[in-house]
Coordinates of N, CA and C in Angstrom, one line a residue:
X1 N 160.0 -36.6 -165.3 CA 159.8 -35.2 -165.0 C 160.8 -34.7 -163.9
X2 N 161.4 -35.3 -163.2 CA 162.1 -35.2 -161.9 C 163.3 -35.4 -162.4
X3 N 164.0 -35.2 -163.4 CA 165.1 -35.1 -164.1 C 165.3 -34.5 -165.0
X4 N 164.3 -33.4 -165.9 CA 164.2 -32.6 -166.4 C 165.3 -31.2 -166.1
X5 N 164.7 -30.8 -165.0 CA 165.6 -29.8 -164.1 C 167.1 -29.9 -164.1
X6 N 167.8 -31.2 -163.7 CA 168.8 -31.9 -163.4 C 169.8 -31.6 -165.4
X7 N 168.7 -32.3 -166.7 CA 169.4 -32.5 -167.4 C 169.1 -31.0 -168.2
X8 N 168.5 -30.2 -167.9 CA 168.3 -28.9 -168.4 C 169.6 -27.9 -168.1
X9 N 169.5 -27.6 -166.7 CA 171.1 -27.4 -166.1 C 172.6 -27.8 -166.5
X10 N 172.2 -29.1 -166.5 CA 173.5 -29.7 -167.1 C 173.6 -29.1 -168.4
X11 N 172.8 -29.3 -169.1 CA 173.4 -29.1 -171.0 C 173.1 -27.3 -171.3
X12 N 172.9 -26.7 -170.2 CA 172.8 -25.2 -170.6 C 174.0 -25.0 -171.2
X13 N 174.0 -24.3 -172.4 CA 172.4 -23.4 -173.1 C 172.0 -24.0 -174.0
X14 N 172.3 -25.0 -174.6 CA 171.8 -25.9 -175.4 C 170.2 -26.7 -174.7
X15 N 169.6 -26.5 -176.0 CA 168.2 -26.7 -176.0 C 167.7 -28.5 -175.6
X16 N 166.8 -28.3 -175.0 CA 166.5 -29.3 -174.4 C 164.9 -29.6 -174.4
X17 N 164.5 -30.8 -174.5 CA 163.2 -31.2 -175.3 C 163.2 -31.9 -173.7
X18 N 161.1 -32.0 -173.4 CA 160.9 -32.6 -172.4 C 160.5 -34.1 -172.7
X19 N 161.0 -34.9 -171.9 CA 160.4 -36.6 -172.5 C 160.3 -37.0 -171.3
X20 N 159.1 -37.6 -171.7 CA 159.0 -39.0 -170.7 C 158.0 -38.8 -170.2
X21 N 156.9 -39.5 -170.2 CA 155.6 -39.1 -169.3 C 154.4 -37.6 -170.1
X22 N 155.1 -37.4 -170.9 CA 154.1 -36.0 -172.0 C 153.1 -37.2 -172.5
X23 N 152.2 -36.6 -172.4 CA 150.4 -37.2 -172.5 C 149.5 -36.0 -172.9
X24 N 149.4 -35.6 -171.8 CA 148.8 -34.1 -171.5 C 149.5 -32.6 -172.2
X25 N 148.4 -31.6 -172.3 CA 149.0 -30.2 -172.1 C 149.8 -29.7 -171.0
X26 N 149.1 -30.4 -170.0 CA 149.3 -29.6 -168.5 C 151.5 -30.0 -168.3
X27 N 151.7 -31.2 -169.4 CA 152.6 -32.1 -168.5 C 154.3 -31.7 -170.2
X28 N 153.1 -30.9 -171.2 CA 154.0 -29.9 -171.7 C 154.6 -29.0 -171.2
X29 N 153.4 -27.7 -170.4 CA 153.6 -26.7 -170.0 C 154.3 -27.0 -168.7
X30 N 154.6 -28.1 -168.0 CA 155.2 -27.8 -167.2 C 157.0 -28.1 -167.4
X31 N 157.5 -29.2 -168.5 CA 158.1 -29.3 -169.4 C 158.8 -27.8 -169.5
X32 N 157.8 -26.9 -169.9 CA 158.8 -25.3 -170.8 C 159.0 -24.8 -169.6
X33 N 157.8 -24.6 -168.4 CA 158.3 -24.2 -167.4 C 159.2 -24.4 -166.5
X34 N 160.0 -25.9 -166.6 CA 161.2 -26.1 -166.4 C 161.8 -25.2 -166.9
X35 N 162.0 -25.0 -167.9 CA 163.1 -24.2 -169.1 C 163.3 -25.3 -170.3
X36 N 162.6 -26.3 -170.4 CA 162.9 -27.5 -171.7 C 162.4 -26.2 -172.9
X37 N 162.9 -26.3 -173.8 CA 162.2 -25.3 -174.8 C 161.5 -26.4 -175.8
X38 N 160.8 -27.6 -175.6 CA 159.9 -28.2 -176.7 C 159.4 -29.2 -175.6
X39 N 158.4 -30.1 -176.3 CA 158.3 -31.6 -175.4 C 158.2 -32.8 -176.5
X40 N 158.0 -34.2 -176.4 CA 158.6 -35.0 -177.0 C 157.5 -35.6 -176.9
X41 N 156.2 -36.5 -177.4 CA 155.6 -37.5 -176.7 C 155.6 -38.2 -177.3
X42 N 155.7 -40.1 -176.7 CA 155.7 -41.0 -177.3 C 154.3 -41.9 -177.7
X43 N 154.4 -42.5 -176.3 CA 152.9 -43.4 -176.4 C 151.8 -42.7 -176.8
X44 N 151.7 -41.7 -176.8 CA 150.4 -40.9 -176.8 C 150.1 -41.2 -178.4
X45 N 151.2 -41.3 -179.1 CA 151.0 -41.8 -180.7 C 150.5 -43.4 -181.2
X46 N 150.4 -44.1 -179.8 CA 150.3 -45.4 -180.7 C 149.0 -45.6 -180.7
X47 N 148.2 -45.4 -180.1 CA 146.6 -45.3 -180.2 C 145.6 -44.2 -181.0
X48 N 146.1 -43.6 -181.7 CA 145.1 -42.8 -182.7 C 144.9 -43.2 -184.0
X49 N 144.1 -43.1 -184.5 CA 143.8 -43.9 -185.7 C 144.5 -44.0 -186.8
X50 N 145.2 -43.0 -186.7 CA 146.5 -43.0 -187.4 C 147.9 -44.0 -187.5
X51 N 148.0 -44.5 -186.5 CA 149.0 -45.5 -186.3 C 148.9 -46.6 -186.8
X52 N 149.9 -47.1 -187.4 CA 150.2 -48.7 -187.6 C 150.1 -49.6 -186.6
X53 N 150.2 -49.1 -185.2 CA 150.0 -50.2 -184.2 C 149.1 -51.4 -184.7
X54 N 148.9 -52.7 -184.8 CA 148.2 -53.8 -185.3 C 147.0 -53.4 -184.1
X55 N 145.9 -53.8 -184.5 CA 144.5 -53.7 -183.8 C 144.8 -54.5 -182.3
X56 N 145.2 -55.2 -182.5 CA 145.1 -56.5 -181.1 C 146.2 -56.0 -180.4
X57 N 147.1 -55.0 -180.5 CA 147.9 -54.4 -179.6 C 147.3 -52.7 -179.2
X58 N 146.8 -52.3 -180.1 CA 146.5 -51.1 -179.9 C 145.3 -51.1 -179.0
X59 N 144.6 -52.9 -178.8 CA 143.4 -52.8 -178.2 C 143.7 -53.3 -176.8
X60 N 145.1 -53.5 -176.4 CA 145.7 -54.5 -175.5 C 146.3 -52.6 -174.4
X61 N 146.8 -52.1 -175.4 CA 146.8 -50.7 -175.1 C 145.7 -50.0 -174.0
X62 N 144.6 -50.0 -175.2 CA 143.6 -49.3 -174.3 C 142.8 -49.5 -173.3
X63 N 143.3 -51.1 -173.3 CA 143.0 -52.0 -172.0 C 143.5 -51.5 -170.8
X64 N 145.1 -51.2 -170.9 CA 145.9 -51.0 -169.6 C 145.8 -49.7 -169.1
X65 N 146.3 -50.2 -167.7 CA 146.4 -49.1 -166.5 C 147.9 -48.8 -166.6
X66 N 148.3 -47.8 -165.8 CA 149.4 -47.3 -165.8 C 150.3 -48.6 -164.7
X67 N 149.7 -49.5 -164.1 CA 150.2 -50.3 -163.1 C 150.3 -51.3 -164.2
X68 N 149.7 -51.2 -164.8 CA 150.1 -52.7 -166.3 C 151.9 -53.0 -166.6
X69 N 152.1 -51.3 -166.7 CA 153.5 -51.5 -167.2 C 154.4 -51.6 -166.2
X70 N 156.0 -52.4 -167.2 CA 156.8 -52.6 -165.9 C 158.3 -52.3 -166.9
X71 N 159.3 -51.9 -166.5 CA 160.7 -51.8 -167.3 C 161.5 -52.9 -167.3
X72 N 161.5 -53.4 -168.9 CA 162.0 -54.7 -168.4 C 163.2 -55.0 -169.9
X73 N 164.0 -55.4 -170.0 CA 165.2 -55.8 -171.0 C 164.8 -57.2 -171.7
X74 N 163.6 -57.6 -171.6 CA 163.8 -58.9 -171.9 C 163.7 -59.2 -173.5
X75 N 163.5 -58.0 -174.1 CA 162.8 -58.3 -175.3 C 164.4 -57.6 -176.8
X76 N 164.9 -56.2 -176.3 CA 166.0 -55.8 -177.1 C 167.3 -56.0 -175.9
X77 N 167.4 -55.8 -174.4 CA 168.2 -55.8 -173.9 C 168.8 -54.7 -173.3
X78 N 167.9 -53.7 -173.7 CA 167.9 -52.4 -173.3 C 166.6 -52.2 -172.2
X79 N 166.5 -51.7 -171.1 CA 165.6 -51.3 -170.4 C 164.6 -50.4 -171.3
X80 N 163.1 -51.1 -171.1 CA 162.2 -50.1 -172.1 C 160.9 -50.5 -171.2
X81 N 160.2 -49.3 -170.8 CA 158.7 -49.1 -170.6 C 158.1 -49.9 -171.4
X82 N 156.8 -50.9 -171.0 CA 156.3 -51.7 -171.8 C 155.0 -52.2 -171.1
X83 N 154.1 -53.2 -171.4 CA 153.0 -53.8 -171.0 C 154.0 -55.1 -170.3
X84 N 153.4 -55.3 -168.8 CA 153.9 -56.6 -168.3 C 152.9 -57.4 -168.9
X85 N 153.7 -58.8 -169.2 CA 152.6 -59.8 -169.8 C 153.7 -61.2 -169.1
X86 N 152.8 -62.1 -169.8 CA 153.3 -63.3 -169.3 C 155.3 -63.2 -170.0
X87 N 155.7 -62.9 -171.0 CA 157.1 -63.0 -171.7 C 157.6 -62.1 -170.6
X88 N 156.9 -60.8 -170.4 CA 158.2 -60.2 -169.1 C 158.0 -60.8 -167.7
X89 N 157.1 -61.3 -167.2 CA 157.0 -62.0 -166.1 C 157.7 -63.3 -166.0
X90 N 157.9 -64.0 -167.1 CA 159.1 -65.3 -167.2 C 160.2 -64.7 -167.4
X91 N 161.1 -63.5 -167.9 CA 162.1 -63.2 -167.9 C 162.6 -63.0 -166.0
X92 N 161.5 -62.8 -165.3 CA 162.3 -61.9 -164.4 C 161.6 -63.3 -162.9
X93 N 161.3 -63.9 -163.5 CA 161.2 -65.3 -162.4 C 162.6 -66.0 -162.2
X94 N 162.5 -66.4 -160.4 CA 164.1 -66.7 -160.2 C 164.2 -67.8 -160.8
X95 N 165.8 -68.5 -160.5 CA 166.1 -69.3 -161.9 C 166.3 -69.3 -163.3
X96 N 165.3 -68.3 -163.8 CA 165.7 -68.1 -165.4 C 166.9 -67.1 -165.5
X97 N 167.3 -67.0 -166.7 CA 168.1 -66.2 -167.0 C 168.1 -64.8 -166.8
X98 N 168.6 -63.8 -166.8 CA 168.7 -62.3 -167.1 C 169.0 -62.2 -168.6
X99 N 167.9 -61.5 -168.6 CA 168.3 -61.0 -170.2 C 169.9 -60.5 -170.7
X100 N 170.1 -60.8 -172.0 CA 171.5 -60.2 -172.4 C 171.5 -58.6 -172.9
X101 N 172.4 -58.3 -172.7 CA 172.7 -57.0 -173.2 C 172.5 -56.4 -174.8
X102 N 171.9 -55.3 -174.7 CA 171.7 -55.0 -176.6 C 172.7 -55.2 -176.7
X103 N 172.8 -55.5 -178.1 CA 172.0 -55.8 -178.9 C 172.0 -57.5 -179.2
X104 N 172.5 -58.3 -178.3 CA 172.4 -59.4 -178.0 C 171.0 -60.1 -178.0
X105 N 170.4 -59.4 -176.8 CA 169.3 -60.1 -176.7 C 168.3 -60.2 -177.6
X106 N 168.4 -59.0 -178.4 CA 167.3 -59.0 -179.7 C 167.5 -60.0 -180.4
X107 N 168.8 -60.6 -180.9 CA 169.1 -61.9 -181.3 C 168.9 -63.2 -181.0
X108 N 168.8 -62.8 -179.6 CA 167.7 -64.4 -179.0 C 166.5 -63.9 -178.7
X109 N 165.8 -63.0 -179.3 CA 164.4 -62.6 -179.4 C 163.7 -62.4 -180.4
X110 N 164.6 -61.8 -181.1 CA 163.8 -61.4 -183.0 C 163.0 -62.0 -183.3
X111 N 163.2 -63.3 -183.7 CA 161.9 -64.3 -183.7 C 160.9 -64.1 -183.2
X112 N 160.6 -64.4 -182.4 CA 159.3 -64.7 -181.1 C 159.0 -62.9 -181.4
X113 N 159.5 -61.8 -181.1 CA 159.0 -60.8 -181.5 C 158.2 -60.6 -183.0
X114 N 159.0 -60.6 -184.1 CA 158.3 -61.0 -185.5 C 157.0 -61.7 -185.5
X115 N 157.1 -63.1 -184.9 CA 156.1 -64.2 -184.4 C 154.8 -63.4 -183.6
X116 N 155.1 -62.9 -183.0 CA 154.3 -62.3 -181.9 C 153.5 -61.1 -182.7
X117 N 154.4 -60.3 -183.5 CA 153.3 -59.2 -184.4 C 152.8 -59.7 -185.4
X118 N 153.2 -60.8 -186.1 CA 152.6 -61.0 -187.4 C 151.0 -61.9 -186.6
X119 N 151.2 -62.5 -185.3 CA 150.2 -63.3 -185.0 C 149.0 -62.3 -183.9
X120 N 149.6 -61.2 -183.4 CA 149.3 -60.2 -183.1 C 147.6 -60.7 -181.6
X121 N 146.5 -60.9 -182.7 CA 145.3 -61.0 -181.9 C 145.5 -62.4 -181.7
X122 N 146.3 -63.1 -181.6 CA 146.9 -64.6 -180.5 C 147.9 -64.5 -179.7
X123 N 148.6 -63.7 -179.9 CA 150.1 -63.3 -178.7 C 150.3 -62.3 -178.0
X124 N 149.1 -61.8 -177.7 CA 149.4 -60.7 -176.7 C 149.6 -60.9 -175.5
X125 N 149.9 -62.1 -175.3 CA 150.7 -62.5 -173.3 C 152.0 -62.3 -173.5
X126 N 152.6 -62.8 -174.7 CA 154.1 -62.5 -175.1 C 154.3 -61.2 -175.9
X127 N 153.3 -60.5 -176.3 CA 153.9 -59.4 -177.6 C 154.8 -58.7 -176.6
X128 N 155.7 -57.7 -177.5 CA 156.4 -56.4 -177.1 C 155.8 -55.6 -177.1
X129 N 155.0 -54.9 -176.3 CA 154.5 -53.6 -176.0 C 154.7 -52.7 -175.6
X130 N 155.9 -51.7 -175.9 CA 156.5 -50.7 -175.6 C 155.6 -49.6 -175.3
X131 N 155.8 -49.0 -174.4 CA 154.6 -47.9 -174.2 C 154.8 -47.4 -172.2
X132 N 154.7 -46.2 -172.0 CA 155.0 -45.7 -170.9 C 153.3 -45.5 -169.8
X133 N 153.8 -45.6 -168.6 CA 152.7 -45.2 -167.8 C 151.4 -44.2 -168.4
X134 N 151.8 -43.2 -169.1 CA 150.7 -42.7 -169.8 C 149.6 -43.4 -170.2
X135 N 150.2 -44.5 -170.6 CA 149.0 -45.6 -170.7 C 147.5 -45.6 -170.2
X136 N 147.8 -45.3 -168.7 CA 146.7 -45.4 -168.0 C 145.6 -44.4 -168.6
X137 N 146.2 -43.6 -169.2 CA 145.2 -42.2 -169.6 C 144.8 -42.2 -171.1
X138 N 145.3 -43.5 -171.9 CA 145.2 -44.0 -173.1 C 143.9 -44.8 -173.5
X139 N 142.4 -44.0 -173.2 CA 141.0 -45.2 -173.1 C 140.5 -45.1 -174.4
X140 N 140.9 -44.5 -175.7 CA 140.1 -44.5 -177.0 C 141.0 -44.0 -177.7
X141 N 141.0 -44.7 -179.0 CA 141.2 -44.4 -179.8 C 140.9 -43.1 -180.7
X142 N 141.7 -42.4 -180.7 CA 141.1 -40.6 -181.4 C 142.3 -40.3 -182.5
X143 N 142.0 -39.5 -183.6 CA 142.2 -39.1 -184.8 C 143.7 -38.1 -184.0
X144 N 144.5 -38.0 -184.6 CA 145.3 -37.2 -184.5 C 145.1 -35.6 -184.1
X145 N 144.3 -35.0 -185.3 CA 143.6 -33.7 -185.0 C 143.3 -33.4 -184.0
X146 N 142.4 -34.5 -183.4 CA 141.7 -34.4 -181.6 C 142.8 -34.4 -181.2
X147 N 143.8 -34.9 -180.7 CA 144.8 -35.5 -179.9 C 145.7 -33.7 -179.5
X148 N 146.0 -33.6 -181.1 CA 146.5 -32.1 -180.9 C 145.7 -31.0 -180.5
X149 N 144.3 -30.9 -180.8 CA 143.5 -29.9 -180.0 C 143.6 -30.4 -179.1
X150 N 143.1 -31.4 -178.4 CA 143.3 -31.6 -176.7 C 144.7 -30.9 -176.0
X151 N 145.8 -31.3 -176.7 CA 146.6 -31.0 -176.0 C 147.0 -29.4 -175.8
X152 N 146.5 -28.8 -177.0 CA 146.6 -27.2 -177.2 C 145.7 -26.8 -175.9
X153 N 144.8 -26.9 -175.5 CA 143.5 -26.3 -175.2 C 143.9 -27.2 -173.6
X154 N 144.8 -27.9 -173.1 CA 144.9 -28.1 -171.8 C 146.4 -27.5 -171.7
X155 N 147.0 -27.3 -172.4 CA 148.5 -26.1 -172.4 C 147.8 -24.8 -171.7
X156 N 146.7 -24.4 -172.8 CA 146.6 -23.2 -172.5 C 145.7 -23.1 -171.3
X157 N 145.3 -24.0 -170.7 CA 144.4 -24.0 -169.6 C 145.5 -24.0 -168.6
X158 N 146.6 -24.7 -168.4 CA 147.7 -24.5 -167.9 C 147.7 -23.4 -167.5
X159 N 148.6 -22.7 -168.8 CA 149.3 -21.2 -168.7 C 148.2 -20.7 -167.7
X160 N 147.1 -20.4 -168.2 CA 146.0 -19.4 -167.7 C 145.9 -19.7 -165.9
X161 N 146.0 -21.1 -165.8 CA 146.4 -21.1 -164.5 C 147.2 -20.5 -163.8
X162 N 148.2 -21.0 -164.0 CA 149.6 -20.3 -163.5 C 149.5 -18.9 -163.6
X163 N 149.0 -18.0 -164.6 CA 149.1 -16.8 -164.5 C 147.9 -16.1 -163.8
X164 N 146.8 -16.7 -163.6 CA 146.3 -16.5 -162.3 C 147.0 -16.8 -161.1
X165 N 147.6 -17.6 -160.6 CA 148.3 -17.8 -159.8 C 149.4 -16.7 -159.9
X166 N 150.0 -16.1 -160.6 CA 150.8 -15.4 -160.8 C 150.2 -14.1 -160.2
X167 N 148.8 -13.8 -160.6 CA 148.2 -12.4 -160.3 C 148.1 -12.3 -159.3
X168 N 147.7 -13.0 -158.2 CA 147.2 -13.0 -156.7 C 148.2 -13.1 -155.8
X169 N 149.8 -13.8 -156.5 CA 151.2 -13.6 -155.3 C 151.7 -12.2 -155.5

């Protein structure tokens, strides 16, 4: 969110979508109120009933806190938001290696990733769980429909704020 501003400015007038941290209505509207003209959300999609997420990660999901997750390369080589588990905790113990650079390290990973989803409710100390701090606010599983009324109906609780606030300066 604290880069929004920064990359809004820079690419003016070209349009700009808010990412990173969208969960909420409140964290849309503040997104446009930047000047982002859309918002983007990720995680918020892997837990509704709708998703392919396998059960034993989607339930590893609604387990976590926002302190769960840590950024870590060890899995494509790319820095990515994810669930700390035992596989990112041995990457980043001294003595071992540092992960290789994408697209490298997927190549010494692929496996054990594949391995890890097809075995899913036995590997979740190693799975790849990509997924952002939002997490913390991730406690059930809900239908898509809900997901998007929620989020409508805390936008507009937003706005209505702010334009209260608007009325009394």
């Amino acid at each position: 969110m604290v880069l929004w501003p920064e990359v809004i400015d820079a690419v003016a007038p070209l349009p700009v979508l808010a990412a990173g941290g969208i969960g909420t209505g409140r964290e849309i509207a503040a997104g446009l109120g930047m000047g982002a003209q859309g918002a983007w959300g990720g995680s918020i999609w892997l837990t509704v009933e709708e998703a392919e997420t396998p059960p034993a990660q989607k339930e590893s999901l609604l387990r976590a806190s926002s302190g769960d997750t840590v950024r870590s390369r060890s899995y494509t080589g790319k820095p990515c938001p994810m669930l700390r588990n035992d596989w990112t905790e041995a990457w980043e113990k001294e003595g071992n290696p540092k992960p290789l650079g994408m697209p490298l390290q997927y190549m010494v990973t692929s496996e054990a990733v594949v391995r890890a989803t097809r075995y899913a409710p036995k590997a979740q100390e190693i799975a790849f769980n990509p997924v952002g701090q939002i997490v913390g606010r991730m406690k059930e599983e809900r239908p898509v429909r809900e997901v998007i009324y929620r989020l409508v109906e805390e936008y507009v609780e937003a706005v209505d704020r702010l334009e209260a606030l608007q009325a009394r300066a």
